Structures are given as C-alpha cells and as structure tokens.
Short mmCIF file of C-alpha atoms in Angstrom, two decimals:
data_model
loop_
_atom_site.label_atom_id
_atom_site.label_comp_id
_atom_site.label_asym_id
_atom_site.label_seq_id
_atom_site.Cartn_x
_atom_site.Cartn_y
_atom_site.Cartn_z
CA UNK H 277 5.51 9.98 -34.46
CA UNK H 278 8.61 8.47 -34.19
CA UNK H 279 7.77 4.56 -34.26
CA UNK H 280 8.85 2.70 -30.75
CA UNK H 281 11.03 0.13 -32.21
CA UNK H 282 13.23 2.05 -34.58
CA UNK H 283 14.35 4.84 -31.43
CA UNK H 284 17.92 4.02 -30.76
CA UNK H 285 18.85 1.81 -27.50
CA UNK H 286 18.26 4.52 -24.73
CA UNK H 287 15.88 6.62 -26.39
CA UNK H 288 13.63 2.67 -25.94
CA UNK H 289 15.00 2.75 -22.06
CA UNK H 290 14.02 6.29 -21.09
CA UNK H 291 10.51 5.99 -22.74
CA UNK H 292 9.98 2.90 -21.59
CA UNK H 293 11.05 4.58 -18.27
CA UNK H 294 8.75 7.75 -18.49
CA UNK H 295 6.10 5.44 -19.54
CA UNK H 296 6.70 3.39 -16.14
CA UNK H 297 6.73 6.38 -14.34
CA UNK H 298 3.36 7.22 -15.59
CA UNK H 299 1.48 4.24 -15.73
CA UNK H 300 3.17 2.30 -12.01
CA UNK H 301 3.48 -0.61 -14.26
CA UNK H 302 7.16 -1.70 -13.74
CA UNK H 303 10.21 -1.06 -17.02
CA UNK H 304 10.21 -5.01 -17.67
CA UNK H 305 6.90 -6.39 -17.73
CA UNK H 306 5.70 -2.77 -20.20
CA UNK H 307 8.87 -3.68 -22.41
CA UNK H 308 7.59 -7.71 -22.69
CA UNK H 309 4.13 -6.13 -23.31
CA UNK H 310 5.98 -4.96 -26.17
CA UNK H 311 6.70 -7.69 -27.96
CA UNK H 312 3.61 -9.21 -26.93
CA UNK H 313 1.69 -6.81 -29.02
CA UNK H 314 4.44 -7.39 -31.92
CA UNK H 315 4.19 -11.29 -32.10
CA UNK H 316 0.12 -10.20 -32.36
CA UNK H 317 0.39 -8.03 -35.33
CA UNK H 318 2.45 -10.33 -36.70
CA UNK H 319 1.07 -13.17 -36.65
CA UNK H 320 -2.63 -11.51 -37.29
CA UNK H 321 -1.17 -10.29 -40.62
CA UNK H 322 0.18 -12.68 -41.91
CA UNK H 323 -0.64 -15.86 -43.93
CA UNK H 324 -1.92 -17.59 -41.83
CA UNK H 325 -4.01 -15.36 -39.99
CA UNK H 326 -7.65 -16.80 -41.40
CA UNK H 327 -6.75 -19.92 -38.56
CA UNK H 328 -5.82 -18.17 -36.11
CA UNK H 329 -7.51 -17.44 -32.95
CA UNK H 330 -5.60 -15.62 -29.39
CA UNK H 331 -6.78 -16.81 -26.58
CA UNK H 332 -5.90 -17.07 -22.88
CA UNK H 333 -5.39 -14.62 -20.34
CA UNK H 334 -2.90 -12.56 -22.15
CA UNK H 335 -6.26 -12.03 -24.66
CA UNK H 336 -8.36 -11.17 -21.48
CA UNK H 337 -6.05 -8.76 -20.32
CA UNK H 338 -5.39 -6.79 -23.70
CA UNK H 339 -8.94 -7.41 -25.90
CA UNK H 340 -11.17 -7.19 -23.47
CA UNK H 341 -9.32 -4.92 -20.75
CA UNK H 342 -10.80 -8.20 -17.93
CA UNK H 343 -7.63 -8.12 -16.15
CA UNK H 344 -4.89 -5.79 -14.89
CA UNK H 345 -2.01 -7.84 -14.05
CA UNK H 346 0.07 -8.71 -16.32
CA UNK H 347 -0.53 -11.80 -19.46
CA UNK H 348 2.98 -12.44 -20.56
CA UNK H 349 2.83 -15.65 -22.70
CA UNK H 350 0.20 -16.21 -25.74
CA UNK H 351 -2.01 -19.28 -26.07
CA UNK H 352 -3.25 -18.86 -30.21
CA UNK H 353 -5.14 -22.21 -31.30
CA UNK H 354 -4.58 -23.23 -34.68
CA UNK H 355 -8.29 -24.47 -36.41
CA UNK H 356 -7.64 -28.07 -36.44
CA UNK H 357 -9.74 -28.06 -40.26
CA UNK H 358 -6.82 -26.20 -41.07
CA UNK H 359 -4.62 -28.43 -40.35
CA UNK H 360 -5.60 -31.93 -40.28
CA UNK H 361 -9.32 -31.83 -42.37
CA UNK H 362 -8.72 -35.15 -43.43
CA UNK H 363 -9.55 -36.70 -39.80
CA UNK H 364 -12.16 -34.91 -40.20
CA UNK H 365 -13.52 -35.65 -43.01
CA UNK H 366 -12.76 -39.71 -42.28
CA UNK H 367 -13.84 -38.96 -38.87
CA UNK H 368 -18.07 -40.28 -38.35
CA UNK H 369 -18.29 -36.58 -36.50
CA UNK H 370 -15.99 -33.74 -35.73
CA UNK H 371 -14.05 -35.03 -32.66
CA UNK H 372 -12.41 -38.80 -32.26
CA UNK H 373 -15.77 -41.65 -30.91
CA UNK H 374 -12.79 -43.42 -28.70
CA UNK H 375 -9.81 -43.21 -27.15
CA UNK H 376 -7.37 -45.11 -30.33
CA UNK H 377 -8.60 -42.16 -32.19
CA UNK H 378 -8.43 -39.62 -30.14
CA UNK H 379 -4.01 -40.88 -28.90
CA UNK H 380 -3.79 -41.40 -33.44
CA UNK H 381 -5.42 -37.48 -33.82
CA UNK H 382 -3.58 -35.84 -30.89
CA UNK H 383 -0.50 -37.05 -32.15
CA UNK H 384 -0.59 -36.88 -35.86
CA UNK H 385 -1.87 -32.93 -35.84
CA UNK H 386 1.36 -32.64 -32.89
CA UNK H 387 2.84 -33.38 -35.45
CA UNK H 388 1.57 -31.67 -38.26
CA UNK H 389 1.54 -27.87 -35.22
CA UNK H 390 5.49 -28.71 -34.88
CA UNK H 391 6.33 -28.81 -38.89
CA UNK H 392 4.09 -25.65 -39.28
CA UNK H 393 6.21 -23.86 -36.42
CA UNK H 394 9.62 -24.55 -37.56
CA UNK H 395 9.31 -24.70 -40.90
CA UNK H 396 6.56 -21.75 -41.35
CA UNK H 397 6.09 -19.80 -38.63
CA UNK H 398 9.78 -19.22 -37.71
CA UNK H 399 11.32 -18.79 -40.24
CA UNK H 400 8.39 -15.93 -41.03
CA UNK H 401 9.73 -14.64 -37.59
CA UNK H 402 13.04 -14.59 -37.42
CA UNK H 403 12.31 -12.83 -41.90
CA UNK H 404 10.16 -9.65 -39.99
CA UNK H 405 12.68 -9.00 -36.92
CA UNK H 406 15.23 -9.58 -39.74
CA UNK H 407 13.94 -6.71 -41.95
CA UNK H 408 13.00 -3.95 -39.12
CA UNK H 409 16.95 -4.76 -37.78
CA UNK H 410 14.93 -5.50 -33.87
CA UNK H 411 17.35 -6.64 -30.93
CA UNK H 412 14.99 -10.19 -30.79
CA UNK H 413 15.81 -13.58 -32.09
CA UNK H 414 12.96 -16.23 -32.41
CA UNK H 415 13.30 -20.04 -31.92
CA UNK H 416 11.61 -22.84 -32.28
CA UNK H 417 10.37 -26.11 -29.81
CA UNK H 418 8.18 -28.07 -31.00
CA UNK H 419 4.73 -26.43 -31.04
CA UNK H 420 5.76 -24.07 -29.16
CA UNK H 421 7.45 -20.55 -30.91
CA UNK H 422 10.08 -18.16 -28.60
CA UNK H 423 10.91 -14.13 -29.27
CA UNK H 424 14.20 -13.70 -26.97
CA UNK H 425 14.49 -10.20 -26.41
CA UNK H 426 17.04 -7.46 -25.74
CA UNK H 427 16.18 -6.83 -22.21
CA UNK H 428 16.26 -3.51 -20.65
CA UNK H 429 15.54 -4.48 -17.17
CA UNK H 430 14.96 -7.02 -14.50
CA UNK H 431 12.13 -8.03 -12.70
CA UNK H 432 11.62 -10.80 -10.18
CA UNK H 433 13.00 -13.16 -12.59
CA UNK H 434 9.19 -15.04 -12.05
CA UNK H 435 8.71 -13.09 -15.87
CA UNK H 436 12.17 -13.50 -18.80
CA UNK H 437 12.67 -11.99 -21.27
CA UNK H 438 11.22 -14.08 -23.34
CA UNK H 439 7.73 -14.12 -25.69
CA UNK H 440 6.15 -17.65 -25.71
CA UNK H 441 3.52 -17.54 -28.33
CA UNK H 442 2.57 -21.41 -27.94
CA UNK H 443 -0.23 -22.93 -30.28
CA UNK H 444 -2.27 -25.80 -30.24
CA UNK H 445 -4.97 -26.93 -32.88
CA UNK H 446 -7.15 -29.05 -31.70
CA UNK H 447 -10.01 -26.64 -31.51
CA UNK H 448 -11.58 -24.60 -33.74
CA UNK H 449 -10.95 -21.46 -31.07
CA UNK H 450 -15.37 -21.06 -30.94
CA UNK H 451 -16.98 -18.93 -30.12
CA UNK H 452 -14.76 -15.57 -30.96
CA UNK H 453 -14.35 -12.05 -32.59
CA UNK H 454 -12.25 -9.63 -34.60
CA UNK H 455 -10.43 -7.57 -31.15
CA UNK H 456 -8.54 -4.55 -31.13
CA UNK H 457 -4.98 -4.87 -28.74
CA UNK H 458 -2.44 -1.91 -27.46
CA UNK H 459 0.57 -1.77 -25.78
CA UNK H 460 0.25 -0.58 -22.55
CA UNK H 461 2.74 1.64 -22.48
CA UNK H 462 0.31 4.06 -25.87
CA UNK H 463 -1.20 5.46 -23.46
CA UNK H 464 1.15 7.13 -21.41
CA UNK H 465 3.39 8.85 -24.41
CA UNK H 466 1.42 9.58 -26.92
CA UNK H 467 4.12 11.16 -29.82
CA UNK H 468 5.33 7.71 -29.66
CA UNK H 469 4.05 4.82 -32.25
CA UNK H 470 4.06 1.89 -30.47
CA UNK H 471 2.78 -1.79 -32.35
CA UNK H 472 -1.08 -2.46 -32.31
CA UNK H 473 -3.04 -5.40 -33.73
CA UNK H 474 -6.39 -6.58 -34.54
CA UNK H 475 -6.01 -10.46 -33.94
CA UNK H 476 -9.01 -13.30 -33.77
CA UNK H 477 -10.27 -13.64 -30.20
CA UNK H 478 -11.64 -15.97 -27.92
CA UNK H 479 -14.68 -14.64 -26.74
CA UNK H 480 -14.07 -14.54 -22.83
CA UNK H 481 -17.44 -17.11 -22.14
CA UNK H 482 -15.27 -20.10 -23.95
CA UNK H 483 -12.17 -18.73 -21.93
CA UNK H 484 -14.28 -18.77 -18.20
CA UNK H 485 -15.52 -22.37 -19.23
CA UNK H 486 -11.58 -23.11 -20.27
CA UNK H 487 -9.74 -21.66 -17.26
CA UNK H 488 -12.74 -23.15 -14.46
CA UNK H 489 -12.61 -26.79 -15.56
CA UNK H 490 -8.56 -26.54 -15.80
CA UNK H 491 -9.37 -25.53 -11.69
CA UNK H 492 -11.36 -28.23 -11.10
CA UNK H 493 -8.86 -30.67 -12.78
CA UNK H 494 -5.99 -28.64 -10.23
CA UNK H 495 -8.78 -29.28 -7.60
CA UNK H 496 -9.20 -32.64 -7.95
CA UNK H 497 -5.45 -33.52 -8.34
CA UNK H 498 -3.81 -31.60 -6.24
CA UNK H 499 -1.31 -30.59 -9.48
CA UNK H 500 -1.05 -28.89 -13.16
CA UNK H 501 0.62 -30.84 -15.60
CA UNK H 502 2.67 -27.42 -16.87
CA UNK H 503 4.50 -27.01 -12.52
CA UNK H 504 3.94 -23.25 -11.30
CA UNK H 505 2.72 -20.06 -12.23
CA UNK H 506 -0.78 -21.31 -11.50
CA UNK H 507 -2.32 -18.60 -9.61
CA UNK H 508 -3.36 -16.69 -12.30
CA UNK H 509 -6.53 -18.43 -13.05
CA UNK H 510 -7.53 -18.50 -10.27
CA UNK H 511 -7.47 -14.21 -10.20
CA UNK H 512 -9.03 -14.60 -14.16
CA UNK H 513 -12.28 -16.73 -13.72
CA UNK H 514 -12.85 -13.60 -10.23
CA UNK H 515 -12.31 -10.94 -13.09
CA UNK H 516 -14.16 -12.77 -15.72
CA UNK H 517 -16.92 -13.16 -12.91
CA UNK H 518 -16.18 -8.77 -12.45
CA UNK H 519 -16.69 -8.36 -15.49
CA UNK H 520 -20.28 -9.73 -15.98
CA UNK H 521 -18.88 -13.47 -18.25
CA UNK H 522 -19.11 -15.65 -15.47
CA UNK H 523 -22.75 -15.69 -15.65
CA UNK H 524 -23.59 -15.03 -18.72
CA UNK H 525 -21.02 -18.47 -19.34
CA UNK H 526 -23.01 -20.19 -16.36
CA UNK H 527 -25.96 -19.49 -18.32
CA UNK H 528 -24.38 -20.26 -22.04
CA UNK H 529 -25.03 -24.25 -20.92
CA UNK H 530 -24.89 -25.36 -24.65
CA UNK H 531 -21.18 -23.70 -24.56
CA UNK H 532 -20.34 -25.53 -20.46
CA UNK H 533 -21.18 -28.93 -22.54
CA UNK H 534 -19.12 -28.50 -25.13
CA UNK H 535 -16.06 -27.20 -23.06
CA UNK H 536 -16.67 -30.54 -21.18
CA UNK H 537 -16.97 -32.78 -24.26
CA UNK H 538 -14.25 -31.33 -25.95
CA UNK H 539 -12.49 -31.94 -22.44
CA UNK H 540 -12.62 -35.11 -22.10
CA UNK H 541 -12.24 -36.51 -25.07
CA UNK H 542 -8.34 -34.10 -25.80
CA UNK H 543 -7.29 -33.50 -22.14
CA UNK H 544 -9.67 -36.86 -19.65
CA UNK H 545 -7.60 -36.43 -15.99
CA UNK H 546 -8.06 -38.75 -13.57
CA UNK H 547 -7.66 -38.18 -9.34
CA UNK H 548 -4.13 -39.40 -7.54
CA UNK H 549 -6.06 -42.69 -6.64
CA UNK H 550 -6.95 -43.44 -10.59
CA UNK H 551 -10.09 -41.69 -10.79
CA UNK H 552 -12.17 -40.10 -14.50
CA UNK H 553 -12.77 -36.28 -13.64
CA UNK H 554 -16.24 -35.59 -14.87
CA UNK H 555 -15.33 -32.91 -17.30
CA UNK H 556 -19.25 -33.31 -17.56
CA UNK H 557 -19.95 -33.06 -13.80
CA UNK H 558 -18.04 -29.68 -13.24
CA UNK H 559 -20.24 -27.97 -15.84
CA UNK H 560 -23.24 -29.14 -14.15
CA UNK H 561 -23.67 -28.16 -10.79
CA UNK H 562 -20.32 -30.07 -9.09
CA UNK H 563 -17.50 -27.55 -10.95
CA UNK H 564 -14.69 -26.47 -7.52
CA UNK H 565 -12.79 -23.42 -7.45
CA UNK H 566 -11.16 -23.72 -4.20
CA UNK H 567 -8.87 -26.37 -3.58
CA UNK H 568 -7.15 -27.07 0.12
CA UNK H 569 -4.78 -28.47 2.37
CA UNK H 570 -0.97 -28.61 1.39
CA UNK H 571 -2.30 -28.26 -2.61
CA UNK H 572 -3.93 -24.70 -1.53
CA UNK H 573 -0.51 -24.06 0.50
CA UNK H 574 1.48 -24.24 -3.09
CA UNK H 575 -1.25 -22.26 -5.24
CA UNK H 576 -0.41 -19.16 -2.13
CA UNK H 577 3.16 -19.46 -2.59
CA UNK H 578 2.84 -19.16 -5.70
CA UNK H 579 0.53 -16.64 -6.49
CA UNK H 580 2.66 -14.87 -4.41
CA UNK H 581 5.62 -14.99 -6.21
CA UNK H 582 2.98 -13.01 -9.25
CA UNK H 583 2.35 -10.12 -6.79
CA UNK H 584 5.97 -10.21 -5.62
CA UNK H 585 7.11 -9.27 -9.32
CA UNK H 586 4.20 -6.60 -10.09
CA UNK H 587 1.99 -8.81 -12.32
CA UNK H 588 -1.07 -7.86 -10.48
CA UNK H 589 -0.16 -3.95 -10.14
CA UNK H 590 -2.97 -2.69 -8.02
CA UNK H 591 -4.70 -6.09 -8.66
CA UNK H 592 -3.16 -7.92 -5.81
CA UNK H 593 -5.49 -8.76 -3.69
CA UNK H 594 -4.46 -11.55 0.10
CA UNK H 595 -4.52 -14.64 -1.14
CA UNK H 596 -7.68 -16.04 1.25
CA UNK H 597 -9.60 -13.19 -0.58
CA UNK H 598 -9.35 -14.69 -3.15
CA UNK H 599 -9.86 -18.03 -2.76
CA UNK H 600 -13.68 -16.48 -1.40
CA UNK H 601 -14.27 -14.66 -4.12
CA UNK H 602 -13.93 -18.20 -5.96
CA UNK H 603 -15.78 -20.19 -3.87
CA UNK H 604 -18.58 -18.05 -3.38
CA UNK H 605 -18.17 -18.41 -7.42
CA UNK H 606 -18.15 -22.12 -7.93
CA UNK H 607 -21.44 -22.10 -5.61
CA UNK H 608 -23.71 -19.39 -7.78
CA UNK H 609 -22.56 -20.78 -11.90
CA UNK H 610 -23.81 -25.12 -9.41
CA UNK H 611 -26.83 -23.54 -8.92
CA UNK H 612 -27.62 -21.95 -12.59
CA UNK H 613 -26.98 -25.88 -13.11
CA UNK H 614 -29.04 -27.49 -11.32
CA UNK H 615 -31.55 -25.19 -11.94
CA UNK H 616 -30.74 -25.69 -16.05
CA UNK H 617 -30.89 -29.41 -15.36
#
C-alpha cells in the first residue's frame, strides 16, 4: 500500500481531490489535517512523549470525534512536573502560593519551554522532515513550533498552510488517556496509507471547563488576548454538550474546582474596570456563555469567517441559534453547580 506522503506531488494532489469529493471537505483542509496527524505521530513517538498531553479543540475532533469542525492547530501541555521539578519540590504546595511566586514560576517555565522547543523539539522535527524527504520546514518561535508546508490548494485565507504546535507547561494535563488519531482523508482512500498517531489526550470533561471558563472571561472582558479566531470555543462547548461531556463535567465538582484554582493562579484576569474575574464563581453557579452588545457582533463576524472557509462542514448553524444553545447550557450547568453546594 503506497504511503501518501511518499507519493509524487501530483499524485498526492489527485488523491486529496478524490478524498475531497467523497468527503465533502475542502482539499486545503484535508491536506492540513495530514500534517497535523504527522506532527502528532512524530511528537508522541519521540523522546518527550511521556511528558506531553494533546488537548484543545483539535483533540476533540481528532481523538474523540466530538466536533466535526476542522481544528487546525495543535495544543500541547508539557507536564510541569517534568519541566520544573525543582520549583515544585521547593514549594509549600503543588502550585504557586502568591502572585509574585506565580510570576517567578511562569517566567522560568516559559524560558525552559522555549529552550526545549528551539533546542530539541524543532531540530528533531527538522531532522524527521529531511529524512523522509517531506516538502515542509520547521521553525520555532518562543514556545511555538510551526510546520510550513507546500500547499496544493487555498481556501479563503482563514486557514494558513502552516501547522502551529503550541506548547504550554503550567499544568499536568490531567486527567488524560491514550487515544488513536487518523487522517480525515483515510476512510475515503482505503488503498493509500496515511499517517496515524496514538497521543496521550486530555479528557473532554477538562477541555469543557477550560473552554467554558475562557468563554466566561470573554463575556466579562469583551475580548480574547489572542485576537480573533475565537468563535470555535462556543461551537465546541455545544458539541461537548451534545456528546454528554458537559453534563459529566458539571457533575465533576472536584475537576471544576481544580480548573478554577489553576486558572486563578496562572491565568488571572480582570474586567475592563479592573475588577478581578472570579473563576470559582464561574464553576459554582455564575457561568456566563452568551455575550451581549458589541462583543456579540464581533463574535458573529468571526463565526461567519469560520463558516465561509468550510471549517464547520455540515455542522454549521445560525449564529443566534448557537448562542441560544450556549445560554441554555450555562443555565443547566449553573443549576447543577448550585444544587451541589
């Protein structure tokens, strides 16, 4: 059986055209997905695999099939216990106990992670690409790793021909489990061998609380620090709900409080008037998932860009319907939290 990435360029293009026709997914998304899975295989068969956890929206799509939207970037946690054992051993608790200590830890962790990415992970990736003769290059930027590949097709420009591997190292990534990952094109081309991977993946219940609290912050602030491309979070929490993971996350009070505690320490945020955002309130009955006013319009625009580039395939719904689902979800999750206190 021929390996997809070893086929001549024109044959790879023709194969993806066939997969696009059979799947209904745009060629440029199927192509990028191959590189996402290849990157996961490389990382989770490498020397640092035991310390890595695959998380975020792409993990929901690739490892659990919870969402059908195309999720283009790879979020990874490098276990804090592996990158900063000295800090944890000297501390009175597993996490920083003051704001000044958090800043010290975060600065040290970011520096160590950037050194790991540029000094070990990027060179390993470059070597693997060269050894396999693949049409792509790797580059490191701080704690981020990019795979820039030669693309066959283009969409609207929303999705770039570059896979972002974004690393963090301020948690353990728990709870997690081993999950198989395959290319989206693979089922439609059974006579071609595509990359596959078996990463350690964050459980969807934690991903729900990670995304829900990020949305809660957006509703309070009216923006994300990362700029645009944030509508995916609203789509994802409703799909987690449809799959039953929102209910199980809401009932897992220990997990909810663990996420709130972790974010309170490492991701403290404030409202525009300077008031601190209370993550513990968000997980104990005051969760907000539906923004209003001007920020709702900005969110609607980002959502439409995502729809226009084909990221949602058949799973797109009117924006107002999405927000109604989020509002109902927040009410239900809040009711569970209030009933448990």
